[in-house]
Amino acid sequence: MNKYNQNLLSLYVHWPYCESKCPYCDFNSHVNEKIEVDDWIKSYKNQLLAMKEELIQNNINFRHLDTLFFGGGTPSLMPLKIVESIIDTSKKIFGFKKDIEITLEANPSSYETKKFVKFEQLGINRISIGAQSLNNKYLGFLGRLHNIKDVKIALNDASKIFENISVDLIYAFHDQKIHDWTNELESFLNTYNLQHLSLYQLTIEEGTKFFKDHKNGFIKLIDNDKAAEFYNISNIVLNDFGFIKYEVSNYAKKGFKCKHNLNYWNSENWIGVGPGAYGRLWSSNKNLNRIEYQNYKNPKTWLSKNLLQPEFEKITKLNTNISDIDTLTMGLRLYEGLDVSKINDLSIINFKSLEELKKRDILSFKDDVLKVNKKYMIKLNSILDYLINHWI
Ligand SMILES: C[S@@+](CC[C@H](N)C(=O)[O-])C[C@H]1O[C@@H](n2cnc3c(N)ncnc32)[C@H](O)[C@@H]1O
Ligand code: SF4
């Protein structure tokens, strides 16, 4: 049985629309369409009320929301009336911790930048800007509608308004030169005072345009050794600029780790509202089993199902095995490692593999904390396979 007392609570709000669909993206995102603002407000509200009921039914021990995250899609395209209503309603229903972190993902186009002031007035205190590249050639390749000039405008405006700014970047393209990337990164970090960075190496996701292009030989990926080189050099550059790497792809200045994502990686409780969003709660009624709430993915279906009364597509009681593998997989992403008392049944770990990984200094296991050695973080998926299934 899980002996760990998860008592933090996060709320994820999904906005499913974007100006266009990027060829690499497999998120639940759809090209903008005309919507009825009041219908969306009603559906989000119904879901928030339903989740409050679930928290009570499952005896969840929490005091107010710790974090709220508007993700997407492109939530900076959300009508302000909807953002305002979600913030007001969730504050009324759950209450906000005094130091609540409220993040909103924004795309760097001028239309959305004008809304920054209003977002801040509504209570958003962390902005995550999807710059994606520091190079116009790669922005074009990624199918983005913005260019470097737009990134600069967005960051200049954001800097005047927010004290907590994060930027998302994709890197390690097939023809990218390491010194070009590090030069761009250094000059960027010299210009802007950022608190957080998420650096993702390009992945090819099934169902995307890039997946087809890759299959047909139009897109090449860099090999694993070069990817590792990009990864290690990025760590060095960011370290020089005072960023602490705290997760596989995430870096923060002191005091600015993303609290919301930490709650996912630490397997705390979270609620998910909006199309395709899911939430997970630990029910103290049923021997601390985990329950997953899955929303309808298609925006129109979600809207029609939630307009009159709340409805989830699926509510699943996760079995111990699935829940434990998830806790292990998420927890090992963190540089500070995982407290294994969060795992119900430690037999999911193959102890022979664990000994071998310890012997090779790939993993450490001390005072109940299991940790991947920083230098092997890029091989996390293979390490997990070996640890759980005993094969790589
Ligand atoms: C929900 S998405 C983006 C939010 C926002 N709409 C945007 O595009 O800026 C979160 C992040 O995942 C990253 N991402 C999405 N697909 C990716 C892929 N195939 N490879 C690497 N990173 C990816 C991007 O950096 C993106 O900003
Ligand atoms: S990457 Fe962002 S902007 Fe592009 S389709 Fe995905 S969610 Fe939308």
Tab-separated table of C-alpha atoms and ligand atoms in Angstrom:
chain	number	residue	atom	x	y	z
A	1	MET	CA	0.000	0.000	0.000
A	2	ASN	CA	1.114	3.540	-0.755
A	3	LYS	CA	2.322	5.100	2.482
A	4	TYR	CA	2.942	8.504	0.974
A	5	ASN	CA	0.400	11.198	1.685
A	6	GLN	CA	-0.307	13.094	-1.521
A	7	ASN	CA	-2.159	16.222	-0.466
A	8	LEU	CA	-1.339	18.818	-3.101
A	9	LEU	CA	-3.912	19.683	-5.732
A	10	SER	CA	-3.448	21.070	-9.233
A	11	LEU	CA	-5.924	22.064	-11.912
A	12	TYR	CA	-5.158	21.671	-15.622
A	13	VAL	CA	-7.394	23.511	-18.108
A	14	HIS	CA	-7.165	22.486	-21.753
A	15	TRP	CA	-7.928	24.912	-24.591
A	16	PRO	CA	-7.950	22.889	-27.814
A	17	TYR	CA	-7.642	25.574	-30.502
A	18	CYS	CA	-4.661	26.979	-32.422
A	19	GLU	CA	-4.213	29.326	-35.371
A	20	SER	CA	-2.923	26.383	-37.412
A	21	LYS	CA	-1.775	22.815	-36.822
A	22	CYS	CA	2.013	22.427	-36.555
A	23	PRO	CA	3.340	19.415	-38.512
A	24	TYR	CA	5.164	17.884	-35.526
A	25	CYS	CA	2.399	18.262	-32.930
A	26	ASP	CA	0.302	15.388	-31.588
A	27	PHE	CA	-1.353	17.381	-28.794
A	28	ASN	CA	-5.147	17.653	-28.784
A	29	SER	CA	-5.123	20.797	-30.896
A	30	HIS	CA	-7.458	21.857	-33.691
A	31	VAL	CA	-7.563	24.815	-36.037
A	32	ASN	CA	-9.589	27.715	-34.591
A	33	GLU	CA	-13.325	27.648	-35.191
A	34	LYS	CA	-16.224	29.847	-34.184
A	35	ILE	CA	-17.353	29.139	-30.651
A	36	GLU	CA	-20.138	30.214	-28.302
A	37	VAL	CA	-18.309	31.727	-25.342
A	38	ASP	CA	-21.153	31.180	-22.859
A	39	ASP	CA	-21.454	27.490	-23.766
A	40	TRP	CA	-17.764	26.956	-23.077
A	41	ILE	CA	-17.999	28.817	-19.765
A	42	LYS	CA	-20.927	26.612	-18.731
A	43	SER	CA	-19.166	23.373	-19.687
A	44	TYR	CA	-15.937	24.225	-17.836
A	45	LYS	CA	-18.022	25.242	-14.797
A	46	ASN	CA	-19.973	21.966	-14.843
A	47	GLN	CA	-16.744	19.991	-14.925
A	48	LEU	CA	-15.190	21.991	-12.080
A	49	LEU	CA	-18.274	21.377	-9.926
A	50	ALA	CA	-18.201	17.659	-10.763
A	51	MET	CA	-14.561	17.407	-9.711
A	52	LYS	CA	-15.267	19.097	-6.379
A	53	GLU	CA	-17.885	16.381	-5.786
A	54	GLU	CA	-15.325	13.667	-6.678
A	55	LEU	CA	-12.809	15.130	-4.209
A	56	ILE	CA	-15.390	14.931	-1.436
A	57	GLN	CA	-16.562	11.427	-2.421
A	58	ASN	CA	-12.990	10.152	-2.442
A	59	ASN	CA	-12.046	11.775	0.837
A	60	ILE	CA	-9.155	13.682	-0.711
A	61	ASN	CA	-7.206	15.553	1.885
A	62	PHE	CA	-6.320	18.904	0.323
A	63	ARG	CA	-6.461	22.557	1.246
A	64	HIS	CA	-7.059	24.799	-1.764
A	65	LEU	CA	-5.445	24.682	-5.214
A	66	ASP	CA	-1.644	24.822	-5.357
A	67	THR	CA	-1.416	25.400	-9.092
A	68	LEU	CA	-3.552	26.141	-12.131
A	69	PHE	CA	-2.262	25.636	-15.671
A	70	PHE	CA	-3.890	26.791	-18.917
A	71	GLY	CA	-2.406	24.526	-21.596
A	72	GLY	CA	-3.250	23.606	-25.149
A	73	GLY	CA	-3.609	24.076	-27.939
A	74	THR	CA	-3.007	27.791	-27.657
A	75	PRO	CA	-4.654	29.150	-24.508
A	76	SER	CA	-3.439	32.682	-25.263
A	77	LEU	CA	-6.173	32.583	-27.938
A	78	MET	CA	-8.838	31.953	-25.287
A	79	PRO	CA	-11.471	34.657	-25.012
A	80	LEU	CA	-10.685	36.626	-21.839
A	81	LYS	CA	-14.219	36.089	-20.562
A	82	ILE	CA	-13.578	32.319	-20.436
A	83	VAL	CA	-10.212	32.698	-18.667
A	84	GLU	CA	-11.805	35.060	-16.145
A	85	SER	CA	-14.720	32.755	-15.493
A	86	ILE	CA	-12.489	29.683	-14.968
A	87	ILE	CA	-10.272	31.584	-12.518
A	88	ASP	CA	-13.276	32.967	-10.590
A	89	THR	CA	-15.150	29.678	-10.525
A	90	SER	CA	-12.191	27.559	-9.474
A	91	LYS	CA	-11.296	30.066	-6.746
A	92	LYS	CA	-14.859	29.913	-5.418
A	93	ILE	CA	-15.084	26.120	-5.609
A	94	PHE	CA	-11.635	25.013	-4.422
A	95	GLY	CA	-10.030	28.123	-2.930
A	96	PHE	CA	-6.527	29.290	-3.919
A	97	LYS	CA	-3.381	28.841	-1.827
A	98	LYS	CA	-1.815	32.220	-1.040
A	99	ASP	CA	1.148	31.498	-3.316
A	100	ILE	CA	-0.778	29.731	-6.079
A	101	GLU	CA	1.107	29.424	-9.386
A	102	ILE	CA	-1.137	30.234	-12.380
A	103	THR	CA	0.496	29.536	-15.752
A	104	LEU	CA	-0.742	30.239	-19.258
A	105	GLU	CA	0.892	29.017	-22.480
A	106	ALA	CA	1.224	31.734	-25.104
A	107	ASN	CA	2.288	31.865	-28.731
A	108	PRO	CA	4.461	34.822	-29.744
A	109	SER	CA	2.172	36.605	-32.164
A	110	SER	CA	1.259	40.255	-31.708
A	111	TYR	CA	-2.459	39.573	-31.258
A	112	GLU	CA	-1.856	37.481	-28.159
A	113	THR	CA	0.873	39.705	-26.754
A	114	LYS	CA	-1.629	42.547	-26.355
A	115	LYS	CA	-3.539	40.323	-23.990
A	116	PHE	CA	-0.601	39.877	-21.583
A	117	VAL	CA	-1.605	42.871	-19.424
A	118	LYS	CA	-5.132	41.541	-19.106
A	119	PHE	CA	-3.953	38.027	-18.280
A	120	GLU	CA	-1.829	39.413	-15.455
A	121	GLN	CA	-4.766	41.418	-14.115
A	122	LEU	CA	-6.820	38.213	-14.020
A	123	GLY	CA	-4.211	36.560	-11.782
A	124	ILE	CA	-1.901	34.763	-14.214
A	125	ASN	CA	1.563	34.988	-12.662
A	126	ARG	CA	3.590	32.694	-14.924
A	127	ILE	CA	3.722	32.858	-18.716
A	128	SER	CA	5.130	30.083	-20.858
A	129	ILE	CA	6.082	31.347	-24.304
A	130	GLY	CA	6.293	28.869	-27.186
A	131	ALA	CA	9.242	30.456	-29.012
A	132	GLN	CA	10.186	26.957	-30.339
A	133	SER	CA	13.328	28.102	-32.152
A	134	LEU	CA	15.795	30.975	-32.147
A	135	ASN	CA	16.311	30.624	-35.868
A	136	ASN	CA	13.904	31.620	-38.682
A	137	LYS	CA	14.946	28.653	-40.827
A	138	TYR	CA	13.841	26.165	-38.148
A	139	LEU	CA	10.702	28.150	-37.315
A	140	GLY	CA	9.761	27.698	-40.988
A	141	PHE	CA	10.619	24.001	-40.874
A	142	LEU	CA	8.415	23.622	-37.765
A	143	GLY	CA	5.547	25.292	-39.633
A	144	ARG	CA	5.290	28.108	-37.105
A	145	LEU	CA	3.415	31.291	-38.034
A	146	HIS	CA	5.802	33.552	-36.099
A	147	ASN	CA	9.385	34.639	-36.708
A	148	ILE	CA	12.282	35.737	-34.469
A	149	LYS	CA	11.054	39.335	-34.482
A	150	ASP	CA	7.731	38.181	-32.986
A	151	VAL	CA	9.606	36.208	-30.314
A	152	LYS	CA	11.535	39.364	-29.384
A	153	ILE	CA	8.375	41.478	-29.176
A	154	ALA	CA	6.590	38.856	-27.069
A	155	LEU	CA	9.522	38.536	-24.670
A	156	ASN	CA	10.013	42.289	-24.347
A	157	ASP	CA	6.320	42.741	-23.539
A	158	ALA	CA	6.231	39.760	-21.190
A	159	SER	CA	9.314	41.048	-19.320
A	160	LYS	CA	7.476	44.274	-18.467
A	161	ILE	CA	4.518	42.381	-17.038
A	162	PHE	CA	5.560	38.999	-15.607
A	163	GLU	CA	8.210	38.081	-13.071
A	164	ASN	CA	8.091	34.416	-13.984
A	165	ILE	CA	8.698	33.726	-17.679
A	166	SER	CA	9.347	30.342	-19.218
A	167	VAL	CA	10.282	29.622	-22.832
A	168	ASP	CA	9.819	26.376	-24.816
A	169	LEU	CA	12.419	25.529	-27.461
A	170	ILE	CA	12.800	22.573	-29.805
A	171	TYR	CA	16.344	21.673	-30.911
A	172	ALA	CA	18.645	18.950	-32.231
A	173	PHE	CA	17.505	19.029	-35.863
A	174	HIS	CA	19.236	16.803	-38.398
A	175	ASP	CA	21.259	19.550	-40.089
A	176	GLN	CA	21.690	21.776	-37.020
A	177	LYS	CA	25.293	22.596	-36.092
A	178	ILE	CA	26.070	22.408	-32.393
A	179	HIS	CA	28.017	25.678	-32.340
A	180	ASP	CA	25.177	27.519	-34.129
A	181	TRP	CA	22.745	26.246	-31.496
A	182	THR	CA	24.956	27.190	-28.544
A	183	ASN	CA	25.666	30.643	-30.049
A	184	GLU	CA	21.938	31.283	-30.497
A	185	LEU	CA	21.175	30.045	-27.004
A	186	GLU	CA	23.917	32.138	-25.390
A	187	SER	CA	22.971	35.327	-27.166
A	188	PHE	CA	19.297	34.707	-26.290
A	189	LEU	CA	20.071	34.161	-22.598
A	190	ASN	CA	22.291	37.247	-22.558
A	191	THR	CA	19.413	39.355	-23.875
A	192	TYR	CA	16.451	38.106	-21.831
A	193	ASN	CA	16.054	37.562	-18.136
A	194	LEU	CA	14.170	34.257	-18.100
A	195	GLN	CA	13.317	32.207	-15.045
A	196	HIS	CA	12.594	28.876	-16.708
A	197	LEU	CA	13.367	27.004	-19.928
A	198	SER	CA	11.977	23.801	-21.426
A	199	LEU	CA	14.270	22.326	-24.090
A	200	TYR	CA	12.823	19.498	-26.159
A	201	GLN	CA	14.654	17.494	-28.770
A	202	LEU	CA	12.449	17.048	-31.838
A	203	THR	CA	10.473	13.799	-31.650
A	204	ILE	CA	8.466	12.290	-34.462
A	205	GLU	CA	5.000	11.440	-33.176
A	206	GLU	CA	2.699	8.963	-34.873
A	207	GLY	CA	-0.243	10.565	-36.676
A	208	THR	CA	1.556	13.851	-37.418
A	209	LYS	CA	2.574	15.237	-40.809
A	210	PHE	CA	6.221	14.832	-39.780
A	211	PHE	CA	5.555	11.131	-39.140
A	212	LYS	CA	4.528	10.656	-42.793
A	213	ASP	CA	7.368	12.867	-44.034
A	214	HIS	CA	9.854	10.853	-41.993
A	215	LYS	CA	8.463	7.558	-43.299
A	216	ASN	CA	8.774	8.865	-46.858
A	217	GLY	CA	12.353	9.947	-46.273
A	218	PHE	CA	11.721	13.713	-46.413
A	219	ILE	CA	12.753	14.279	-42.808
A	220	LYS	CA	15.825	12.875	-41.141
A	221	LEU	CA	16.599	12.710	-37.440
A	222	ILE	CA	19.990	13.102	-35.846
A	223	ASP	CA	21.627	9.971	-34.453
A	224	ASN	CA	21.678	9.133	-30.743
A	225	ASP	CA	25.308	10.142	-30.175
A	226	LYS	CA	24.766	13.574	-31.703
A	227	ALA	CA	21.534	13.974	-29.741
A	228	ALA	CA	23.478	13.213	-26.545
A	229	GLU	CA	26.106	15.789	-27.536
A	230	PHE	CA	23.393	18.447	-28.045
A	231	TYR	CA	21.889	17.489	-24.692
A	232	ASN	CA	25.131	17.673	-22.731
A	233	ILE	CA	26.299	20.942	-24.248
A	234	SER	CA	22.911	22.565	-23.585
A	235	ASN	CA	23.240	21.547	-19.921
A	236	ILE	CA	26.640	23.265	-19.755
A	237	VAL	CA	25.404	26.488	-21.370
A	238	LEU	CA	22.354	26.703	-19.118
A	239	ASN	CA	24.406	25.962	-16.041
A	240	ASP	CA	26.678	28.897	-16.961
A	241	PHE	CA	23.615	31.147	-17.024
A	242	GLY	CA	22.495	30.088	-13.541
A	243	PHE	CA	19.815	27.582	-14.516
A	244	ILE	CA	19.441	24.417	-12.483
A	245	LYS	CA	18.421	21.364	-14.439
A	246	TYR	CA	15.709	19.667	-12.398
A	247	GLU	CA	14.010	17.367	-14.910
A	248	VAL	CA	14.935	15.637	-18.184
A	249	SER	CA	13.962	18.674	-20.308
A	250	ASN	CA	13.460	21.451	-17.756
A	251	TYR	CA	15.729	24.121	-16.291
A	252	ALA	CA	14.943	26.791	-13.697
A	253	LYS	CA	16.624	29.602	-11.845
A	254	LYS	CA	16.548	29.159	-8.059
A	255	GLY	CA	12.948	29.266	-6.785
A	256	PHE	CA	11.349	28.997	-10.242
A	257	LYS	CA	10.796	25.280	-10.863
A	258	CYS	CA	7.357	24.740	-12.414
A	259	LYS	CA	5.239	23.754	-9.402
A	260	HIS	CA	2.438	22.471	-11.617
A	261	ASN	CA	4.562	20.018	-13.559
A	262	LEU	CA	6.329	18.983	-10.334
A	263	ASN	CA	2.933	17.839	-9.082
A	264	TYR	CA	2.627	15.529	-12.122
A	265	TRP	CA	6.159	14.184	-11.727
A	266	ASN	CA	5.602	13.695	-7.998
A	267	SER	CA	2.305	11.886	-8.677
A	268	GLU	CA	0.211	14.290	-6.614
A	269	ASN	CA	-3.528	14.880	-7.185
A	270	TRP	CA	-4.670	16.817	-10.183
A	271	ILE	CA	-7.913	17.657	-11.919
A	272	GLY	CA	-8.154	18.103	-15.689
A	273	VAL	CA	-10.961	20.025	-17.386
A	274	GLY	CA	-11.537	20.723	-21.081
A	275	PRO	CA	-11.408	18.517	-24.188
A	276	GLY	CA	-9.031	15.562	-23.833
A	277	ALA	CA	-7.758	16.671	-20.412
A	278	TYR	CA	-7.389	14.020	-17.778
A	279	GLY	CA	-7.028	14.122	-14.022
A	280	ARG	CA	-5.801	11.693	-11.400
A	281	LEU	CA	-6.819	11.448	-7.765
A	282	TRP	CA	-5.701	9.166	-4.942
A	283	SER	CA	-8.829	7.928	-3.267
A	284	SER	CA	-8.401	7.391	0.457
A	285	ASN	CA	-11.671	5.441	0.447
A	286	LYS	CA	-10.283	2.507	-1.465
A	287	ASN	CA	-6.898	1.734	0.048
A	288	LEU	CA	-5.353	4.692	-1.712
A	289	ASN	CA	-6.073	3.541	-5.214
A	290	ARG	CA	-5.659	5.993	-8.014
A	291	ILE	CA	-8.610	7.061	-10.145
A	292	GLU	CA	-8.253	8.574	-13.604
A	293	TYR	CA	-10.857	10.916	-15.119
A	294	GLN	CA	-10.662	11.144	-18.902
A	295	ASN	CA	-12.484	13.820	-20.896
A	296	TYR	CA	-13.910	13.535	-24.402
A	297	LYS	CA	-11.172	14.535	-26.817
A	298	ASN	CA	-13.117	16.105	-29.645
A	299	PRO	CA	-13.963	19.726	-28.689
A	300	LYS	CA	-17.522	19.595	-30.056
A	301	THR	CA	-18.262	16.267	-28.373
A	302	TRP	CA	-16.816	17.520	-25.078
A	303	LEU	CA	-18.902	20.683	-25.288
A	304	SER	CA	-22.160	18.919	-26.074
A	305	LYS	CA	-21.604	16.308	-23.339
A	306	ASN	CA	-20.831	18.865	-20.613
A	307	LEU	CA	-23.178	21.701	-21.447
A	308	LEU	CA	-26.149	20.539	-19.390
A	309	GLN	CA	-24.463	18.290	-16.897
A	310	PRO	CA	-20.890	17.079	-16.424
A	311	GLU	CA	-19.856	13.888	-18.159
A	312	PHE	CA	-16.463	12.161	-18.441
A	313	GLU	CA	-15.668	9.829	-21.294
A	314	LYS	CA	-14.153	7.336	-18.877
A	315	ILE	CA	-13.455	6.990	-15.156
A	316	THR	CA	-10.908	4.272	-14.483
A	317	LYS	CA	-9.633	2.824	-11.238
A	318	LEU	CA	-5.951	2.292	-12.006
A	319	ASN	CA	-4.640	-1.024	-10.767
A	320	THR	CA	-1.629	-1.014	-8.460
A	321	ASN	CA	0.725	-2.187	-11.169
A	322	ILE	CA	-0.186	0.557	-13.675
A	323	SER	CA	-0.192	3.188	-10.969
A	324	ASP	CA	3.211	2.112	-9.605
A	325	ILE	CA	4.845	2.019	-13.036
A	326	ASP	CA	3.540	5.523	-13.661
A	327	THR	CA	4.836	6.780	-10.296
A	328	LEU	CA	8.268	5.284	-11.037
A	329	THR	CA	8.373	6.567	-14.631
A	330	MET	CA	7.349	10.105	-13.653
A	331	GLY	CA	9.454	10.282	-10.482
A	332	LEU	CA	12.705	9.204	-12.124
A	333	ARG	CA	12.421	12.149	-14.544
A	334	LEU	CA	13.365	14.388	-11.622
A	335	TYR	CA	17.001	15.047	-10.859
A	336	GLU	CA	16.322	14.789	-7.155
A	337	GLY	CA	14.887	11.316	-7.750
A	338	LEU	CA	11.919	9.433	-6.359
A	339	ASP	CA	10.940	8.592	-2.795
A	340	VAL	CA	10.094	4.895	-3.222
A	341	SER	CA	7.583	4.986	-0.370
A	342	LYS	CA	5.208	6.370	-3.034
A	343	ILE	CA	5.254	2.936	-4.700
A	344	ASN	CA	2.662	0.416	-3.451
A	345	ASP	CA	4.449	-2.737	-4.462
A	346	LEU	CA	8.202	-2.583	-4.974
A	347	SER	CA	8.180	-5.889	-6.844
A	348	ILE	CA	7.633	-3.889	-10.081
A	349	ILE	CA	11.377	-3.211	-9.816
A	350	ASN	CA	13.663	-5.979	-10.967
A	351	PHE	CA	16.210	-6.047	-8.143
A	352	LYS	CA	18.881	-7.784	-10.206
A	353	SER	CA	18.648	-4.914	-12.723
A	354	LEU	CA	18.736	-2.398	-9.903
A	355	GLU	CA	21.938	-3.914	-8.512
A	356	GLU	CA	23.509	-3.910	-11.964
A	357	LEU	CA	22.546	-0.263	-12.594
A	358	LYS	CA	23.907	0.720	-9.176
A	359	LYS	CA	27.145	-1.119	-9.837
A	360	ARG	CA	27.560	0.758	-13.127
A	361	ASP	CA	26.810	4.070	-11.342
A	362	ILE	CA	23.767	4.666	-13.556
A	363	LEU	CA	21.368	4.687	-10.587
A	364	SER	CA	21.770	5.441	-6.896
A	365	PHE	CA	19.476	4.201	-4.135
A	366	LYS	CA	19.994	5.841	-0.751
A	367	ASP	CA	17.617	6.635	2.149
A	368	ASP	CA	14.646	5.370	0.110
A	369	VAL	CA	15.455	7.769	-2.766
A	370	LEU	CA	16.012	6.233	-6.185
A	371	LYS	CA	17.880	8.550	-8.537
A	372	VAL	CA	19.251	8.388	-12.088
A	373	ASN	CA	22.782	9.740	-12.414
A	374	LYS	CA	22.543	13.108	-14.281
A	375	LYS	CA	24.800	12.022	-17.087
A	376	TYR	CA	22.487	9.089	-17.978
A	377	MET	CA	19.209	11.049	-17.897
A	378	ILE	CA	19.018	11.123	-21.699
A	379	LYS	CA	18.787	7.296	-21.627
A	380	LEU	CA	15.927	7.313	-19.103
A	381	ASN	CA	13.529	5.261	-21.255
A	382	SER	CA	16.042	2.448	-21.721
A	383	ILE	CA	16.929	2.550	-18.012
A	384	LEU	CA	13.253	2.221	-17.092
A	385	ASP	CA	12.822	-0.717	-19.481
A	386	TYR	CA	15.786	-2.448	-17.911
A	387	LEU	CA	14.625	-1.687	-14.377
A	388	ILE	CA	11.073	-2.895	-14.922
A	389	ASN	CA	11.364	-5.479	-17.686
A	390	HIS	CA	15.031	-6.391	-17.505
A	391	TRP	CA	15.767	-5.664	-21.139
A	392	ILE	CA	17.045	-2.689	-23.066
B	1	LIG	C1	1.240	21.949	-25.706
B	1	LIG	S1	2.656	22.247	-26.602
B	1	LIG	C2	2.585	23.939	-26.956
B	1	LIG	C3	1.961	25.073	-26.543
B	1	LIG	C4	1.803	26.193	-27.572
B	1	LIG	N1	0.679	25.934	-28.379
B	1	LIG	C5	2.999	26.317	-28.498
B	1	LIG	O1	3.047	25.631	-29.512
B	1	LIG	O2	3.867	27.106	-28.201
B	1	LIG	C6	3.982	22.180	-25.434
B	1	LIG	C7	5.371	22.102	-25.995
B	1	LIG	O3	5.716	20.803	-26.408
B	1	LIG	C8	6.785	20.865	-27.329
B	1	LIG	N2	6.547	19.886	-28.398
B	1	LIG	C9	5.361	19.581	-28.952
B	1	LIG	N3	5.526	18.604	-29.905
B	1	LIG	C10	6.856	18.305	-29.936
B	1	LIG	C11	7.663	17.399	-30.701
B	1	LIG	N4	7.138	16.597	-31.619
B	1	LIG	N5	9.003	17.365	-30.457
B	1	LIG	C12	9.548	18.159	-29.495
B	1	LIG	N6	8.823	19.034	-28.761
B	1	LIG	C13	7.502	19.115	-28.972
B	1	LIG	C14	6.843	22.293	-27.837
B	1	LIG	O4	8.018	22.925	-27.410
B	1	LIG	C15	5.631	22.934	-27.192
B	1	LIG	O5	5.840	24.258	-26.823
B	2	SF4	S1	2.622	23.016	-31.229
B	2	SF4	FE1	1.291	24.431	-30.138
B	2	SF4	S2	0.554	25.851	-31.742
B	2	SF4	FE2	1.363	24.101	-32.797
B	2	SF4	S3	-0.429	22.783	-33.134
B	2	SF4	FE3	0.598	22.076	-31.241
B	2	SF4	S4	-0.432	23.112	-29.615
B	2	SF4	FE4	-0.958	24.218	-31.520
